[in-house]
Amino acid sequence: MISKKALLTGITGQDGSYLAELLLSKNYEVHGIIRRCSNFNTQRIDHIYKDLHLHYGDVTDFGCLFQVISEIQPDEIYNLAAQSHVRVSFDSPIYTSEVDAIGVLNLLEIVKRFKCKMYQASTSEMFGNEPSPQSESTKFDVRSPYAAAKVYAHNLCGLYREAYGLFISCGILFNHESSCRGETFVTRKITKAIANIKAGKQKELLLGNLDSYRDWGYAPDYVDAMYLMLQQDEPDDFVIATGETHSIRDFLDEAFEYAGLDWHDYVRIDPKYYRPAEVDYLCGDASKAKDKLGWKPKTKFKELVRLMVDGDINCHGDK
């Protein structure tokens, strides 16, 4: 029996696919908005495709969004759509702002009318180089067009929540990874390269700054928190993080050693992968989520890395 209806933007992404699985397991009727592309981009949801209700659209298209939401009348909206690559946001700042900022404003204007609950995917990148550990009360320090767009969206969500009495919760998620992570993100780039190296398909791995530190968690753990936020009596903002931080060097050490390789034999530094403005150190304080949501991460760093390496090696580096 169907319990609720949910609409996911960004359903074909890492978080969207895991969240769709979770909601289906809870007997939700799950709808997703996907962009029309010349190639199919639904690989992450192919295994649950028949159980989903998919609609073509884009968060930058207000009319399309309005039509879809008015037809579905969802109980919950999870906004996961974004141009989420920080380095790319320097190259495509206008597109990033249109999707990550104005796209959210489009949704808020529609939610204001239909009064459904909404989850907004905020990001730890908003904190920039503010002292760690970062919590919900930490100031924002914008260090990229991506972060700027996300701060705009995050602040608008708070404004609409207060001004119109809407149920809008923002998850300030720190880095979260899996074998479904996009292949241009550094963690997946590393594990994909390991699989290709072992399969004899790749000889070197080009990376940028190895000395940035991140609080890395496991994506399936983090979508649990998204769901919990919309089950509360009152909307709020929550930092979701492990409270541990590791450098990209640490990730390389762990991943290559687990695969029986030495990363120094393969990794080369390419300046084109450096950001114009770097975020040096991120570490989150998820105490509020633990206290109010009963949430805590289940997967440790070492296990996360090994899951990702195994995931790519088991695909023989060819997917």
Short mmCIF file of C-alpha atoms in Angstrom, two decimals, residues 18 44 58 69 73 86 110 127 130 146 148-149 153 156 169 185-186 201 214 235 251 253 255 267 279 302 317:
data_model
loop_
_atom_site.label_atom_id
_atom_site.label_comp_id
_atom_site.label_asym_id
_atom_site.label_seq_id
_atom_site.Cartn_x
_atom_site.Cartn_y
_atom_site.Cartn_z
CA TYR A 18 20.02 5.74 -3.17
CA ARG A 44 22.06 4.31 -11.53
CA ASP A 58 14.60 20.76 -15.51
CA ILE A 69 4.18 19.24 -9.22
CA GLN A 73 0.70 16.73 -5.68
CA VAL A 86 33.26 22.70 -7.57
CA ILE A 110 5.85 26.41 -6.33
CA PHE A 127 31.77 26.95 5.00
CA GLU A 130 36.02 28.72 8.47
CA TYR A 146 29.21 26.60 -6.57
CA ALA A 148 27.98 31.07 -3.70
CA ALA A 149 24.98 29.58 -5.50
CA ALA A 153 19.67 28.86 -2.17
CA LEU A 156 16.31 31.61 0.47
CA SER A 169 14.70 21.54 5.77
CA PHE A 185 34.95 13.55 -8.54
CA VAL A 186 38.35 12.89 -7.00
CA LYS A 201 43.84 0.10 -19.42
CA ARG A 214 37.64 16.44 3.62
CA PRO A 235 11.63 21.91 9.74
CA PHE A 251 42.61 8.42 0.31
CA ASP A 253 47.29 5.64 0.49
CA ALA A 255 42.91 2.89 -1.87
CA VAL A 267 49.88 9.70 -9.85
CA VAL A 279 38.97 25.05 0.58
CA LYS A 302 38.56 2.65 5.58
CA GLY A 317 37.40 -0.83 -14.93
#
